[in-house]
Amino acid sequence: MRIAIISDIHGNLEALEAVLNHADREGFDRLVCLGDVVGYGANPCECVDLVRERVSQDDGQELVVKGNHDDAASGGGDEYFNDQAQRAIRWTAEQLSDETLAWLRELKMVFSYTPDYFLVHASPHEPESWHYVVNMGDALSAFDSFTERVAFIGHSHVPFFVSREEGDEQIQIHQTEVVRLENGSRYLTNVGSVGQPRDGDPRACYVFYDVEAGSIQRFRVEYDVEAASRKILEAGLPEFLALRLHKGR
Ligand code: ZN
């Protein structure tokens, strides 16, 4: 099974469409989303609609986990957000229909396909606390909180691949765009962000997981940054949110 995994779309319709077109050309059996469909960008409603239309279902359940912006927009509280994120999330909440708000509110926190893979927005360690995984200590607590071969996460908008051999405390970092999974190791990967990359590369980011072949591949996809950025300004959202799309920061 080839699974396309997208995350952190953040209301950026241009980036989402470009990634879906790319994934369609590559060909997948299942499409899943790791949350933060809304927040920051100018097209939250259109992004929710498109994600719901395209994402795969399992047992009638859409394979989308809840992100902290999805939670905040649907009434989960935004006190811990910085000023710009808070302005954006309040604007976002006003755009969304009651039906969409209810859908966001009811998203699941995790999906687990033991023994193959685990899906969550932030760290697998205490998913409701939205911990970031940015250092070795974070990665170790994350590895202790899932048992599947691979955990796919989002949240920081910075893609990475790390692994840990069974019985070993060491974390290994993989710098390549394609990682071949070895027996006896488990993997943790941040799939990057579709709609607001922060690793210095403005192109949209997502990954493919080939379960049988045991490989994960990361893709970067060009999209119309200018259009997405202009819409943020036209919506009256903070200018910083428009400018950062050009830098990928
Ligand atoms: Zn996010």
mmCIF file of N, CA and C in Angstrom, residues 59-163:
data_model
loop_
_atom_site.group_PDB
_atom_site.id
_atom_site.type_symbol
_atom_site.label_atom_id
_atom_site.label_comp_id
_atom_site.label_asym_id
_atom_site.label_seq_id
_atom_site.Cartn_x
_atom_site.Cartn_y
_atom_site.Cartn_z
ATOM 1 N N ASP A 59 -13.544 2.523 7.683
ATOM 2 C CA ASP A 59 -14.742 2.272 8.496
ATOM 3 C C ASP A 59 -15.607 3.519 8.614
ATOM 4 N N GLY A 60 -15.715 4.277 7.526
ATOM 5 C CA GLY A 60 -16.532 5.483 7.520
ATOM 6 C C GLY A 60 -15.895 6.671 8.223
ATOM 7 N N GLN A 61 -14.661 6.491 8.687
ATOM 8 C CA GLN A 61 -13.969 7.560 9.424
ATOM 9 C C GLN A 61 -12.938 8.206 8.495
ATOM 10 N N GLU A 62 -13.006 9.544 8.335
ATOM 11 C CA GLU A 62 -12.010 10.232 7.507
ATOM 12 C C GLU A 62 -10.668 10.222 8.230
ATOM 13 N N LEU A 63 -9.613 9.887 7.492
ATOM 14 C CA LEU A 63 -8.294 9.730 8.124
ATOM 15 C C LEU A 63 -7.579 11.077 8.272
ATOM 16 N N VAL A 64 -8.097 11.880 9.211
ATOM 17 C CA VAL A 64 -7.525 13.189 9.543
ATOM 18 C C VAL A 64 -7.408 13.239 11.061
ATOM 19 N N VAL A 65 -6.216 13.540 11.584
ATOM 20 C CA VAL A 65 -6.098 13.723 13.037
ATOM 21 C C VAL A 65 -6.189 15.214 13.358
ATOM 22 N N LYS A 66 -6.501 15.510 14.607
ATOM 23 C CA LYS A 66 -6.696 16.907 15.016
ATOM 24 C C LYS A 66 -5.366 17.600 15.281
ATOM 25 N N GLY A 67 -5.238 18.820 14.716
ATOM 26 C CA GLY A 67 -4.074 19.663 15.011
ATOM 27 C C GLY A 67 -4.459 20.711 16.039
ATOM 28 N N ASN A 68 -3.467 21.387 16.608
ATOM 29 C CA ASN A 68 -3.781 22.382 17.647
ATOM 30 C C ASN A 68 -4.535 23.590 17.087
ATOM 31 N N HIS A 69 -4.311 23.921 15.792
ATOM 32 C CA HIS A 69 -5.074 25.034 15.213
ATOM 33 C C HIS A 69 -6.519 24.612 14.911
ATOM 34 N N ASP A 70 -6.709 23.357 14.536
ATOM 35 C CA ASP A 70 -8.073 22.844 14.329
ATOM 36 C C ASP A 70 -8.828 22.892 15.658
ATOM 37 N N ASP A 71 -8.102 22.542 16.717
ATOM 38 C CA ASP A 71 -8.670 22.537 18.059
ATOM 39 C C ASP A 71 -9.011 23.959 18.502
ATOM 40 N N ALA A 72 -8.064 24.875 18.320
ATOM 41 C CA ALA A 72 -8.276 26.262 18.768
ATOM 42 C C ALA A 72 -9.416 26.924 17.985
ATOM 43 N N ALA A 73 -9.459 26.698 16.668
ATOM 44 C CA ALA A 73 -10.502 27.326 15.843
ATOM 45 C C ALA A 73 -11.887 26.824 16.226
ATOM 46 N N SER A 74 -11.955 25.587 16.722
ATOM 47 C CA SER A 74 -13.268 25.010 17.030
ATOM 48 C C SER A 74 -13.580 25.052 18.528
ATOM 49 N N GLY A 75 -12.961 25.999 19.209
ATOM 50 C CA GLY A 75 -13.362 26.246 20.593
ATOM 51 C C GLY A 75 -12.463 25.648 21.657
ATOM 52 N N GLY A 76 -11.314 25.080 21.245
ATOM 53 C CA GLY A 76 -10.408 24.447 22.207
ATOM 54 C C GLY A 76 -9.557 25.408 23.014
ATOM 55 N N GLY A 77 -9.623 26.727 22.672
ATOM 56 C CA GLY A 77 -8.837 27.711 23.440
ATOM 57 C C GLY A 77 -7.555 28.083 22.715
ATOM 58 N N ASP A 78 -7.277 29.403 22.637
ATOM 59 C CA ASP A 78 -6.089 29.876 21.911
ATOM 60 C C ASP A 78 -5.197 30.758 22.795
ATOM 61 N N GLU A 79 -5.330 30.614 24.121
ATOM 62 C CA GLU A 79 -4.594 31.492 25.059
ATOM 63 C C GLU A 79 -3.083 31.360 24.882
ATOM 64 N N TYR A 80 -2.620 30.175 24.509
ATOM 65 C CA TYR A 80 -1.175 29.944 24.430
ATOM 66 C C TYR A 80 -0.583 30.365 23.082
ATOM 67 N N PHE A 81 -1.429 30.852 22.156
ATOM 68 C CA PHE A 81 -0.944 31.270 20.838
ATOM 69 C C PHE A 81 -0.321 32.657 20.935
ATOM 70 N N ASN A 82 0.662 32.949 20.038
ATOM 71 C CA ASN A 82 1.182 34.316 19.992
ATOM 72 C C ASN A 82 0.123 35.204 19.320
ATOM 73 N N ASP A 83 0.376 36.507 19.382
ATOM 74 C CA ASP A 83 -0.612 37.488 18.940
ATOM 75 C C ASP A 83 -1.072 37.269 17.489
ATOM 76 N N GLN A 84 -0.103 36.997 16.593
ATOM 77 C CA GLN A 84 -0.469 36.837 15.178
ATOM 78 C C GLN A 84 -1.271 35.555 14.940
ATOM 79 N N ALA A 85 -0.858 34.491 15.622
ATOM 80 C CA ALA A 85 -1.586 33.221 15.470
ATOM 81 C C ALA A 85 -2.992 33.363 16.036
ATOM 82 N N GLN A 86 -3.102 34.110 17.128
ATOM 83 C CA GLN A 86 -4.403 34.314 17.760
ATOM 84 C C GLN A 86 -5.340 35.130 16.851
ATOM 85 N N ARG A 87 -4.793 36.208 16.258
ATOM 86 C CA ARG A 87 -5.616 36.987 15.313
ATOM 87 C C ARG A 87 -6.090 36.106 14.173
ATOM 88 N N ALA A 88 -5.169 35.276 13.662
ATOM 89 C CA ALA A 88 -5.517 34.411 12.531
ATOM 90 C C ALA A 88 -6.567 33.373 12.937
ATOM 91 N N ILE A 89 -6.439 32.817 14.118
ATOM 92 C CA ILE A 89 -7.357 31.737 14.507
ATOM 93 C C ILE A 89 -8.753 32.316 14.765
ATOM 94 N N ARG A 90 -8.814 33.540 15.289
ATOM 95 C CA ARG A 90 -10.137 34.152 15.520
ATOM 96 C C ARG A 90 -10.806 34.504 14.195
ATOM 97 N N TRP A 91 -10.015 35.002 13.259
ATOM 98 C CA TRP A 91 -10.540 35.287 11.916
ATOM 99 C C TRP A 91 -11.030 33.981 11.288
ATOM 100 N N THR A 92 -10.222 32.921 11.414
ATOM 101 C CA THR A 92 -10.568 31.613 10.846
ATOM 102 C C THR A 92 -11.895 31.098 11.408
ATOM 103 N N ALA A 93 -12.035 31.165 12.722
ATOM 104 C CA ALA A 93 -13.255 30.658 13.373
ATOM 105 C C ALA A 93 -14.497 31.363 12.836
ATOM 106 N N GLU A 94 -14.350 32.682 12.520
ATOM 107 C CA GLU A 94 -15.499 33.431 11.977
ATOM 108 C C GLU A 94 -15.878 32.978 10.576
ATOM 109 N N GLN A 95 -14.913 32.454 9.815
ATOM 110 C CA GLN A 95 -15.200 32.041 8.427
ATOM 111 C C GLN A 95 -15.926 30.693 8.359
ATOM 112 N N LEU A 96 -15.696 29.848 9.377
ATOM 113 C CA LEU A 96 -16.141 28.453 9.283
ATOM 114 C C LEU A 96 -17.618 28.281 9.648
ATOM 115 N N SER A 97 -18.289 27.379 8.933
ATOM 116 C CA SER A 97 -19.697 27.097 9.229
ATOM 117 C C SER A 97 -19.773 26.264 10.511
ATOM 118 N N ASP A 98 -20.954 26.221 11.107
ATOM 119 C CA ASP A 98 -21.141 25.414 12.320
ATOM 120 C C ASP A 98 -20.827 23.944 12.050
ATOM 121 N N GLU A 99 -21.174 23.504 10.850
ATOM 122 C CA GLU A 99 -20.938 22.108 10.490
ATOM 123 C C GLU A 99 -19.427 21.817 10.442
ATOM 124 N N THR A 100 -18.675 22.752 9.844
ATOM 125 C CA THR A 100 -17.220 22.563 9.767
ATOM 126 C C THR A 100 -16.589 22.645 11.155
ATOM 127 N N LEU A 101 -17.069 23.571 11.973
ATOM 128 C CA LEU A 101 -16.532 23.679 13.339
ATOM 129 C C LEU A 101 -16.770 22.369 14.101
ATOM 130 N N ALA A 102 -17.954 21.790 13.915
ATOM 131 C CA ALA A 102 -18.259 20.529 14.603
ATOM 132 C C ALA A 102 -17.360 19.410 14.088
ATOM 133 N N TRP A 103 -17.116 19.417 12.787
ATOM 134 C CA TRP A 103 -16.226 18.392 12.204
ATOM 135 C C TRP A 103 -14.820 18.507 12.802
ATOM 136 N N LEU A 104 -14.315 19.741 12.890
ATOM 137 C CA LEU A 104 -12.972 19.951 13.457
ATOM 138 C C LEU A 104 -12.919 19.489 14.916
ATOM 139 N N ARG A 105 -13.973 19.839 15.651
ATOM 140 C CA ARG A 105 -14.033 19.511 17.082
ATOM 141 C C ARG A 105 -13.998 18.004 17.310
ATOM 142 N N GLU A 106 -14.596 17.265 16.384
ATOM 143 C CA GLU A 106 -14.710 15.809 16.580
ATOM 144 C C GLU A 106 -13.572 14.986 15.983
ATOM 145 N N LEU A 107 -12.570 15.664 15.427
ATOM 146 C CA LEU A 107 -11.455 14.894 14.856
ATOM 147 C C LEU A 107 -10.774 14.068 15.937
ATOM 148 N N LYS A 108 -10.266 12.905 15.541
ATOM 149 C CA LYS A 108 -9.558 12.042 16.495
ATOM 150 C C LYS A 108 -8.136 12.564 16.711
ATOM 151 N N MET A 109 -7.531 12.223 17.829
ATOM 152 C CA MET A 109 -6.161 12.667 18.123
ATOM 153 C C MET A 109 -5.112 11.778 17.459
ATOM 154 N N VAL A 110 -5.396 10.490 17.327
ATOM 155 C CA VAL A 110 -4.403 9.569 16.732
ATOM 156 C C VAL A 110 -5.117 8.482 15.925
ATOM 157 N N PHE A 111 -4.365 7.919 14.976
ATOM 158 C CA PHE A 111 -4.774 6.681 14.314
ATOM 159 C C PHE A 111 -3.594 5.734 14.426
ATOM 160 N N SER A 112 -3.900 4.473 14.770
ATOM 161 C CA SER A 112 -2.816 3.529 14.930
ATOM 162 C C SER A 112 -3.103 2.307 14.081
ATOM 163 N N TYR A 113 -2.179 2.007 13.158
ATOM 164 C CA TYR A 113 -2.281 0.810 12.315
ATOM 165 C C TYR A 113 -1.140 -0.130 12.698
ATOM 166 N N THR A 114 -1.311 -0.758 13.858
ATOM 167 C CA THR A 114 -0.293 -1.677 14.370
ATOM 168 C C THR A 114 -0.207 -2.886 13.439
ATOM 169 N N PRO A 115 0.974 -3.383 13.063
ATOM 170 C CA PRO A 115 2.301 -2.941 13.506
ATOM 171 C C PRO A 115 2.954 -1.924 12.580
ATOM 172 N N ASP A 116 2.219 -1.415 11.582
ATOM 173 C CA ASP A 116 2.897 -0.628 10.552
ATOM 174 C C ASP A 116 3.114 0.851 10.860
ATOM 175 N N TYR A 117 2.046 1.553 11.227
ATOM 176 C CA TYR A 117 2.257 2.995 11.395
ATOM 177 C C TYR A 117 1.268 3.640 12.348
ATOM 178 N N PHE A 118 1.672 4.814 12.808
ATOM 179 C CA PHE A 118 0.961 5.593 13.824
ATOM 180 C C PHE A 118 0.899 7.024 13.303
ATOM 181 N N LEU A 119 -0.277 7.640 13.429
ATOM 182 C CA LEU A 119 -0.457 9.004 12.912
ATOM 183 C C LEU A 119 -0.890 9.934 14.035
ATOM 184 N N VAL A 120 -0.209 11.080 14.173
ATOM 185 C CA VAL A 120 -0.544 12.047 15.216
ATOM 186 C C VAL A 120 -0.040 13.422 14.768
ATOM 187 N N HIS A 121 -0.676 14.494 15.260
ATOM 188 C CA HIS A 121 -0.244 15.825 14.829
ATOM 189 C C HIS A 121 1.073 16.247 15.489
ATOM 190 N N ALA A 122 1.107 16.210 16.830
ATOM 191 C CA ALA A 122 2.309 16.640 17.570
ATOM 192 C C ALA A 122 3.073 15.400 18.022
ATOM 193 N N SER A 123 3.692 15.437 19.192
ATOM 194 C CA SER A 123 4.448 14.247 19.612
ATOM 195 C C SER A 123 3.500 13.101 19.979
ATOM 196 N N PRO A 124 3.916 11.846 19.707
ATOM 197 C CA PRO A 124 3.133 10.691 20.189
ATOM 198 C C PRO A 124 3.067 10.679 21.722
ATOM 199 N N HIS A 125 4.005 11.391 22.364
ATOM 200 C CA HIS A 125 4.014 11.493 23.819
ATOM 201 C C HIS A 125 3.003 12.565 24.240
ATOM 202 N N GLU A 126 1.929 12.164 24.927
ATOM 203 C CA GLU A 126 0.872 13.087 25.372
ATOM 204 C C GLU A 126 0.353 13.972 24.231
ATOM 205 N N PRO A 127 -0.292 13.327 23.230
ATOM 206 C CA PRO A 127 -0.738 14.074 22.035
ATOM 207 C C PRO A 127 -1.568 15.327 22.352
ATOM 208 N N GLU A 128 -2.376 15.276 23.401
ATOM 209 C CA GLU A 128 -3.230 16.430 23.741
ATOM 210 C C GLU A 128 -2.430 17.623 24.253
ATOM 211 N N SER A 129 -1.170 17.409 24.625
ATOM 212 C CA SER A 129 -0.352 18.523 25.131
ATOM 213 C C SER A 129 0.412 19.227 24.014
ATOM 214 N N TRP A 130 0.280 18.721 22.794
ATOM 215 C CA TRP A 130 0.895 19.349 21.611
ATOM 216 C C TRP A 130 2.383 19.613 21.807
ATOM 217 N N HIS A 131 3.132 18.647 22.344
ATOM 218 C CA HIS A 131 4.581 18.823 22.479
ATOM 219 C C HIS A 131 5.222 18.843 21.096
ATOM 220 N N TYR A 132 6.277 19.657 20.956
ATOM 221 C CA TYR A 132 7.086 19.639 19.731
ATOM 222 C C TYR A 132 8.168 18.573 19.883
ATOM 223 N N VAL A 133 8.606 18.027 18.747
ATOM 224 C CA VAL A 133 9.760 17.124 18.766
ATOM 225 C C VAL A 133 10.883 17.862 18.057
ATOM 226 N N VAL A 134 11.774 18.479 18.857
ATOM 227 C CA VAL A 134 12.840 19.290 18.251
ATOM 228 C C VAL A 134 14.236 18.884 18.716
ATOM 229 N N ASN A 135 14.341 18.005 19.731
ATOM 230 C CA ASN A 135 15.680 17.576 20.151
ATOM 231 C C ASN A 135 15.655 16.074 20.486
ATOM 232 N N MET A 136 16.811 15.560 20.870
ATOM 233 C CA MET A 136 16.939 14.117 21.106
ATOM 234 C C MET A 136 16.043 13.644 22.254
ATOM 235 N N GLY A 137 15.954 14.469 23.299
ATOM 236 C CA GLY A 137 15.110 14.110 24.444
ATOM 237 C C GLY A 137 13.657 13.969 24.011
ATOM 238 N N ASP A 138 13.199 14.912 23.186
ATOM 239 C CA ASP A 138 11.820 14.862 22.674
ATOM 240 C C ASP A 138 11.629 13.588 21.842
ATOM 241 N N ALA A 139 12.644 13.282 21.033
ATOM 242 C CA ALA A 139 12.534 12.109 20.148
ATOM 243 C C ALA A 139 12.465 10.830 20.978
ATOM 244 N N LEU A 140 13.260 10.757 22.061
ATOM 245 C CA LEU A 140 13.228 9.551 22.905
ATOM 246 C C LEU A 140 11.864 9.383 23.561
ATOM 247 N N SER A 141 11.296 10.467 24.099
ATOM 248 C CA SER A 141 9.958 10.315 24.702
ATOM 249 C C SER A 141 8.938 9.939 23.645
ATOM 250 N N ALA A 142 9.110 10.458 22.438
ATOM 251 C CA ALA A 142 8.188 10.099 21.355
ATOM 252 C C ALA A 142 8.281 8.603 21.066
ATOM 253 N N PHE A 143 9.505 8.083 20.904
ATOM 254 C CA PHE A 143 9.684 6.654 20.602
ATOM 255 C C PHE A 143 9.100 5.758 21.694
ATOM 256 N N ASP A 144 9.131 6.233 22.946
ATOM 257 C CA ASP A 144 8.588 5.426 24.044
ATOM 258 C C ASP A 144 7.061 5.429 24.056
ATOM 259 N N SER A 145 6.441 6.232 23.190
ATOM 260 C CA SER A 145 4.990 6.399 23.243
ATOM 261 C C SER A 145 4.247 5.785 22.060
ATOM 262 N N PHE A 146 4.962 5.052 21.187
ATOM 263 C CA PHE A 146 4.269 4.292 20.134
ATOM 264 C C PHE A 146 5.025 2.985 19.922
ATOM 265 N N THR A 147 4.337 1.988 19.357
ATOM 266 C CA THR A 147 4.979 0.677 19.173
ATOM 267 C C THR A 147 5.082 0.312 17.693
ATOM 268 N N GLU A 148 4.423 1.090 16.837
ATOM 269 C CA GLU A 148 4.409 0.761 15.412
ATOM 270 C C GLU A 148 5.795 0.987 14.804
ATOM 271 N N ARG A 149 5.950 0.492 13.595
ATOM 272 C CA ARG A 149 7.247 0.619 12.933
ATOM 273 C C ARG A 149 7.605 2.085 12.632
ATOM 274 N N VAL A 150 6.594 2.863 12.238
ATOM 275 C CA VAL A 150 6.841 4.269 11.906
ATOM 276 C C VAL A 150 5.765 5.147 12.533
ATOM 277 N N ALA A 151 6.187 6.269 13.106
ATOM 278 C CA ALA A 151 5.217 7.292 13.526
ATOM 279 C C ALA A 151 5.397 8.489 12.610
ATOM 280 N N PHE A 152 4.273 8.974 12.079
ATOM 281 C CA PHE A 152 4.278 10.161 11.226
ATOM 282 C C PHE A 152 3.691 11.310 12.023
ATOM 283 N N ILE A 153 4.435 12.421 12.082
ATOM 284 C CA ILE A 153 3.978 13.583 12.841
ATOM 285 C C ILE A 153 4.113 14.857 12.004
ATOM 286 N N GLY A 154 3.493 15.946 12.510
ATOM 287 C CA GLY A 154 3.627 17.263 11.879
ATOM 288 C C GLY A 154 3.980 18.269 12.958
ATOM 289 N N HIS A 155 3.276 19.416 12.955
ATOM 290 C CA HIS A 155 3.291 20.406 14.040
ATOM 291 C C HIS A 155 4.408 21.439 13.985
ATOM 292 N N SER A 156 5.681 21.019 13.815
ATOM 293 C CA SER A 156 6.759 22.021 13.824
ATOM 294 C C SER A 156 6.993 22.625 12.440
ATOM 295 N N HIS A 157 6.426 22.012 11.400
ATOM 296 C CA HIS A 157 6.601 22.456 10.018
ATOM 297 C C HIS A 157 8.046 22.294 9.530
ATOM 298 N N VAL A 158 8.836 21.503 10.240
ATOM 299 C CA VAL A 158 10.220 21.233 9.833
ATOM 300 C C VAL A 158 10.364 19.722 9.642
ATOM 301 N N PRO A 159 10.549 19.284 8.376
ATOM 302 C CA PRO A 159 10.610 17.841 8.134
ATOM 303 C C PRO A 159 11.888 17.205 8.677
ATOM 304 N N PHE A 160 11.783 15.967 9.151
ATOM 305 C CA PHE A 160 12.977 15.184 9.527
ATOM 306 C C PHE A 160 12.645 13.695 9.517
ATOM 307 N N PHE A 161 13.723 12.886 9.461
ATOM 308 C CA PHE A 161 13.628 11.426 9.609
ATOM 309 C C PHE A 161 14.595 11.025 10.703
ATOM 310 N N VAL A 162 14.136 10.288 11.703
ATOM 311 C CA VAL A 162 15.058 9.707 12.673
ATOM 312 C C VAL A 162 14.658 8.255 12.909
ATOM 313 N N SER A 163 15.609 7.475 13.426
ATOM 314 C CA SER A 163 15.289 6.081 13.736
ATOM 315 C C SER A 163 15.968 5.670 15.028
#
